[in-house]
């Protein structure tokens, strides 16, 4: 008799979802919505040496560290990646990522193009949860003009900071091809559906079936 050809039950493959975008593209808006609708997903809280902005909470938005403490953690190997972005240090804690993936949770990470390149290389060079669950997405604005308009309307940054962010955006956007997925955040609802759909598609990969 032939073996039963029906697929085995699906196991929940935890994803490590790396999202990058130029500042003002709508990454926070989209990621917050994804987290709100996916209780099995956790946000990777980064460490940074930059000062908190109004409304930001230590331990929720970032772990805000003094430069010496950040360096101590670099030396202790606590970061899976770290980079200087807009003149400040940022780093992703290895322990948080590993613990969440081991607990079967999807991890959502908002990091810059340099950090994404480091984690991509680390994922390719290893076995296990990091390699199996790695997925990266670049979120782009429909145009630089729209990006500037959003940064201005957000009303958080001085005009010269906005100029700098738009300049940086040109450099960051040149790297979208390094990512597996591209979402253009023109109409917010459509961009959200695309982001959510790719997460769902990743959970449907045949690698998510037990005993293949
Ligand atoms: P980021 O985290 O990438 O810096 P935000 O999520 O803070 O960006 O979005 C920047 C600004 O643009 C916010 O004021 C947000 O409400 C607005 N925004 C986000 N997506 C859209 C969109 N599709 N259309 C218009 N405005 C948007
Ligand atoms: P902001 O200071 O505006 O929150 O973030 C500035 C930039 O730093 C964004 O591009 C964001 O994606 C990036 N960033 C935030 N956390 C990390 C991190 O842990 N590692 C890296 N490499 N970039 C980060």
GROMACS .gro file of C-alpha atoms and ligand atoms in nm:
model
  263
    1UNK     CA    1   0.000   0.000   0.000
    2UNK     CA    2   0.115   0.353  -0.076
    3UNK     CA    3   0.199   0.580   0.213
    4UNK     CA    4  -0.057   0.850   0.289
    5UNK     CA    5   0.047   1.147   0.068
    6UNK     CA    6  -0.136   1.411   0.272
    7UNK     CA    7   0.089   1.668   0.436
    8UNK     CA    8   0.183   1.629   0.800
    9UNK     CA    9   0.048   1.881   1.050
   10UNK     CA   10   0.199   2.225   1.040
   11UNK     CA   11   0.431   2.322   1.319
   12UNK     CA   12   0.466   2.684   1.413
   13UNK     CA   13   0.796   2.799   1.271
   14UNK     CA   14   0.892   3.117   1.457
   15UNK     CA   15   0.994   3.396   1.224
   16UNK     CA   16   1.263   3.655   1.269
   17UNK     CA   17   1.116   3.944   1.073
   18UNK     CA   18   1.367   4.218   0.998
   19UNK     CA   19   1.210   4.543   0.880
   20UNK     CA   20   1.411   4.839   0.749
   21UNK     CA   21   1.293   5.168   0.609
   22UNK     CA   22   1.410   5.525   0.587
   23UNK     CA   23   1.289   5.739   0.875
   24UNK     CA   24   0.936   5.864   0.801
   25UNK     CA   25   0.840   5.581   0.562
   26UNK     CA   26   0.577   5.455   0.807
   27UNK     CA   27   0.763   5.161   0.962
   28UNK     CA   28   0.651   5.231   1.320
   29UNK     CA   29   0.289   5.274   1.210
   30UNK     CA   30   0.293   4.944   1.017
   31UNK     CA   31   0.488   4.748   1.279
   32UNK     CA   32   0.263   4.864   1.565
   33UNK     CA   33  -0.039   4.747   1.371
   34UNK     CA   34   0.120   4.411   1.295
   35UNK     CA   35   0.206   4.360   1.661
   36UNK     CA   36  -0.145   4.457   1.770
   37UNK     CA   37  -0.298   4.195   1.541
   38UNK     CA   38  -0.047   3.917   1.610
   39UNK     CA   39  -0.028   3.827   1.979
   40UNK     CA   40   0.235   3.559   1.903
   41UNK     CA   41   0.473   3.828   1.781
   42UNK     CA   42   0.712   4.021   2.001
   43UNK     CA   43   0.904   4.338   1.927
   44UNK     CA   44   1.279   4.328   1.971
   45UNK     CA   45   1.360   4.624   2.193
   46UNK     CA   46   1.695   4.764   2.085
   47UNK     CA   47   1.958   4.939   2.293
   48UNK     CA   48   2.065   5.287   2.191
   49UNK     CA   49   2.286   5.570   2.310
   50UNK     CA   50   2.054   5.836   2.170
   51UNK     CA   51   1.841   6.038   2.412
   52UNK     CA   52   1.472   5.946   2.451
   53UNK     CA   53   1.226   6.157   2.249
   54UNK     CA   54   0.910   6.294   2.405
   55UNK     CA   55   0.674   6.012   2.494
   56UNK     CA   56   0.936   5.737   2.460
   57UNK     CA   57   0.965   5.499   2.754
   58UNK     CA   58   1.285   5.323   2.861
   59UNK     CA   59   1.239   4.946   2.830
   60UNK     CA   60   0.940   4.979   2.599
   61UNK     CA   61   1.067   5.177   2.299
   62UNK     CA   62   1.440   5.128   2.360
   63UNK     CA   63   1.682   5.047   2.635
   64UNK     CA   64   1.848   5.388   2.660
   65UNK     CA   65   2.214   5.340   2.759
   66UNK     CA   66   2.511   5.562   2.832
   67UNK     CA   67   2.791   5.519   2.572
   68UNK     CA   68   3.018   5.341   2.826
   69UNK     CA   69   2.747   5.087   2.911
   70UNK     CA   70   2.680   5.031   2.541
   71UNK     CA   71   3.052   4.964   2.482
   72UNK     CA   72   3.064   4.725   2.778
   73UNK     CA   73   2.782   4.524   2.622
   74UNK     CA   74   2.955   4.523   2.283
   75UNK     CA   75   3.270   4.383   2.448
   76UNK     CA   76   3.063   4.124   2.636
   77UNK     CA   77   2.915   4.000   2.305
   78UNK     CA   78   2.560   4.085   2.408
   79UNK     CA   79   2.458   4.218   2.066
   80UNK     CA   80   2.368   4.005   1.768
   81UNK     CA   81   2.439   4.319   1.562
   82UNK     CA   82   2.516   4.681   1.635
   83UNK     CA   83   2.572   4.988   1.419
   84UNK     CA   84   2.607   5.364   1.425
   85UNK     CA   85   2.296   5.528   1.278
   86UNK     CA   86   2.254   5.906   1.249
   87UNK     CA   87   2.554   5.943   1.486
   88UNK     CA   88   2.422   5.720   1.767
   89UNK     CA   89   2.488   5.357   1.859
   90UNK     CA   90   2.210   5.102   1.818
   91UNK     CA   91   2.222   4.731   1.897
   92UNK     CA   92   1.999   4.423   1.908
   93UNK     CA   93   2.023   4.203   2.215
   94UNK     CA   94   2.111   3.845   2.126
   95UNK     CA   95   1.947   3.699   2.437
   96UNK     CA   96   1.603   3.850   2.374
   97UNK     CA   97   1.596   3.727   2.015
   98UNK     CA   98   1.709   3.376   2.104
   99UNK     CA   99   1.472   3.339   2.398
  100UNK     CA  100   1.170   3.458   2.200
  101UNK     CA  101   1.241   3.231   1.902
  102UNK     CA  102   1.297   2.933   2.136
  103UNK     CA  103   0.960   3.010   2.298
  104UNK     CA  104   0.802   2.981   1.950
  105UNK     CA  105   0.731   3.351   1.914
  106UNK     CA  106   0.781   3.557   1.598
  107UNK     CA  107   1.029   3.837   1.656
  108UNK     CA  108   0.980   4.168   1.478
  109UNK     CA  109   1.287   4.384   1.447
  110UNK     CA  110   1.313   4.743   1.325
  111UNK     CA  111   1.677   4.798   1.233
  112UNK     CA  112   1.873   4.994   0.976
  113UNK     CA  113   2.023   4.862   0.652
  114UNK     CA  114   2.364   4.794   0.814
  115UNK     CA  115   2.211   4.593   1.098
  116UNK     CA  116   1.994   4.399   0.855
  117UNK     CA  117   2.302   4.309   0.648
  118UNK     CA  118   2.477   4.177   0.963
  119UNK     CA  119   2.184   3.963   1.075
  120UNK     CA  120   2.127   3.834   0.721
  121UNK     CA  121   2.490   3.718   0.707
  122UNK     CA  122   2.465   3.563   1.055
  123UNK     CA  123   2.145   3.379   0.961
  124UNK     CA  124   2.298   3.243   0.641
  125UNK     CA  125   2.603   3.121   0.827
  126UNK     CA  126   2.425   2.924   1.097
  127UNK     CA  127   2.173   2.643   1.143
  128UNK     CA  128   1.852   2.631   1.339
  129UNK     CA  129   1.588   2.886   1.433
  130UNK     CA  130   1.774   3.193   1.310
  131UNK     CA  131   1.837   3.048   0.966
  132UNK     CA  132   1.496   2.881   0.928
  133UNK     CA  133   1.294   3.180   1.042
  134UNK     CA  134   1.483   3.466   0.884
  135UNK     CA  135   1.278   3.701   0.664
  136UNK     CA  136   1.351   4.060   0.570
  137UNK     CA  137   1.136   4.341   0.435
  138UNK     CA  138   1.220   4.686   0.307
  139UNK     CA  139   0.947   4.945   0.348
  140UNK     CA  140   0.976   5.235   0.104
  141UNK     CA  141   0.778   5.556   0.073
  142UNK     CA  142   0.617   5.618  -0.268
  143UNK     CA  143   0.862   5.906  -0.329
  144UNK     CA  144   1.114   6.130  -0.154
  145UNK     CA  145   0.861   6.412  -0.179
  146UNK     CA  146   0.604   6.206   0.014
  147UNK     CA  147   0.871   6.111   0.268
  148UNK     CA  148   0.957   6.475   0.334
  149UNK     CA  149   0.587   6.561   0.364
  150UNK     CA  150   0.537   6.284   0.624
  151UNK     CA  151   0.839   6.389   0.827
  152UNK     CA  152   0.715   6.747   0.822
  153UNK     CA  153   0.358   6.649   0.916
  154UNK     CA  154   0.485   6.427   1.202
  155UNK     CA  155   0.612   6.748   1.353
  156UNK     CA  156   0.885   6.582   1.563
  157UNK     CA  157   1.202   6.701   1.395
  158UNK     CA  158   1.362   7.038   1.318
  159UNK     CA  159   1.390   7.130   0.945
  160UNK     CA  160   1.766   7.056   0.937
  161UNK     CA  161   1.704   6.712   1.093
  162UNK     CA  162   1.441   6.646   0.826
  163UNK     CA  163   1.691   6.749   0.556
  164UNK     CA  164   1.944   6.504   0.701
  165UNK     CA  165   1.687   6.222   0.717
  166UNK     CA  166   1.586   6.276   0.355
  167UNK     CA  167   1.956   6.270   0.255
  168UNK     CA  168   2.005   5.946   0.448
  169UNK     CA  169   1.693   5.804   0.284
  170UNK     CA  170   1.856   5.830  -0.058
  171UNK     CA  171   2.145   5.612   0.062
  172UNK     CA  172   1.919   5.364   0.245
  173UNK     CA  173   1.670   5.329  -0.040
  174UNK     CA  174   1.949   5.234  -0.280
  175UNK     CA  175   1.975   4.906  -0.083
  176UNK     CA  176   1.617   4.776  -0.119
  177UNK     CA  177   1.731   4.496  -0.353
  178UNK     CA  178   1.918   4.328  -0.066
  179UNK     CA  179   1.581   4.240   0.094
  180UNK     CA  180   1.352   3.943   0.018
  181UNK     CA  181   1.040   4.161   0.022
  182UNK     CA  182   0.956   4.518  -0.073
  183UNK     CA  183   0.646   4.696   0.057
  184UNK     CA  184   0.573   5.043  -0.080
  185UNK     CA  185   0.381   5.234   0.181
  186UNK     CA  186   0.165   5.456  -0.037
  187UNK     CA  187  -0.187   5.375   0.087
  188UNK     CA  188  -0.145   5.265   0.448
  189UNK     CA  189  -0.415   4.995   0.447
  190UNK     CA  190  -0.280   4.834   0.133
  191UNK     CA  191   0.075   4.839   0.264
  192UNK     CA  192  -0.044   4.676   0.586
  193UNK     CA  193  -0.222   4.398   0.395
  194UNK     CA  194   0.098   4.331   0.201
  195UNK     CA  195   0.305   4.316   0.518
  196UNK     CA  196   0.059   4.088   0.694
  197UNK     CA  197   0.025   3.867   0.385
  198UNK     CA  198   0.394   3.805   0.357
  199UNK     CA  199   0.411   3.706   0.724
  200UNK     CA  200   0.124   3.462   0.669
  201UNK     CA  201   0.287   3.325   0.354
  202UNK     CA  202   0.610   3.264   0.545
  203UNK     CA  203   0.413   3.057   0.797
  204UNK     CA  204   0.277   2.846   0.510
  205UNK     CA  205   0.618   2.742   0.380
  206UNK     CA  206   0.656   2.365   0.347
  207UNK     CA  207   0.942   2.392   0.592
  208UNK     CA  208   0.672   2.461   0.851
  209UNK     CA  209   0.536   2.105   0.819
  210UNK     CA  210   0.648   1.844   1.068
  211UNK     CA  211   0.844   1.535   0.959
  212UNK     CA  212   0.894   1.626   0.593
  213LIG     P1  213   0.891   5.571   1.071
  213LIG     O1  214   0.872   5.482   1.188
  213LIG     O2  215   0.927   5.493   0.946
  213LIG     O3  216   0.987   5.683   1.096
  213LIG     P2  217   0.615   5.663   1.114
  213LIG     O4  218   0.540   5.535   1.129
  213LIG     O5  219   0.642   5.744   1.236
  213LIG     O6  220   0.753   5.640   1.032
  213LIG     O7  221   0.537   5.748   1.004
  213LIG     C1  222   0.580   5.881   0.971
  213LIG     C2  223   0.454   5.970   0.958
  213LIG     O8  224   0.385   5.935   0.839
  213LIG     C3  225   0.355   5.954   1.074
  213LIG     O9  226   0.301   6.080   1.104
  213LIG     C4  227   0.251   5.857   1.016
  213LIG    O10  228   0.123   5.878   1.075
  213LIG     C5  229   0.251   5.896   0.868
  213LIG     N1  230   0.219   5.785   0.776
  213LIG     C6  231   0.253   5.654   0.787
  213LIG     N2  232   0.211   5.584   0.679
  213LIG     C7  233   0.147   5.674   0.598
  213LIG     C8  234   0.080   5.663   0.471
  213LIG     N3  235   0.069   5.547   0.405
  213LIG     N4  236   0.026   5.775   0.418
  213LIG     C9  237   0.037   5.894   0.483
  213LIG     N5  238   0.097   5.912   0.603
  213LIG    C10  239   0.153   5.802   0.661
  214LIG     P1  240   1.520   5.614   1.567
  214LIG     O1  241   1.630   5.673   1.648
  214LIG     O2  242   1.455   5.713   1.475
  214LIG     O3  243   1.422   5.534   1.649
  214LIG     O4  244   1.589   5.505   1.472
  214LIG     C1  245   1.689   5.544   1.384
  214LIG     C2  246   1.732   5.426   1.299
  214LIG     O5  247   1.794   5.326   1.381
  214LIG     C3  248   1.617   5.355   1.225
  214LIG     O6  249   1.662   5.331   1.092
  214LIG     C4  250   1.605   5.223   1.299
  214LIG     O7  251   1.560   5.120   1.213
  214LIG     C5  252   1.748   5.200   1.342
  214LIG     N1  253   1.759   5.105   1.455
  214LIG     C6  254   1.679   5.095   1.565
  214LIG     N2  255   1.722   4.996   1.644
  214LIG     C7  256   1.830   4.941   1.583
  214LIG     C8  257   1.919   4.834   1.616
  214LIG     O8  258   1.908   4.766   1.717
  214LIG     N3  259   2.019   4.808   1.528
  214LIG     C9  260   2.038   4.880   1.413
  214LIG     N4  261   2.138   4.845   1.333
  214LIG     N5  262   1.956   4.982   1.379
  214LIG    C10  263   1.855   5.013   1.463
   0.00000   0.00000   0.00000
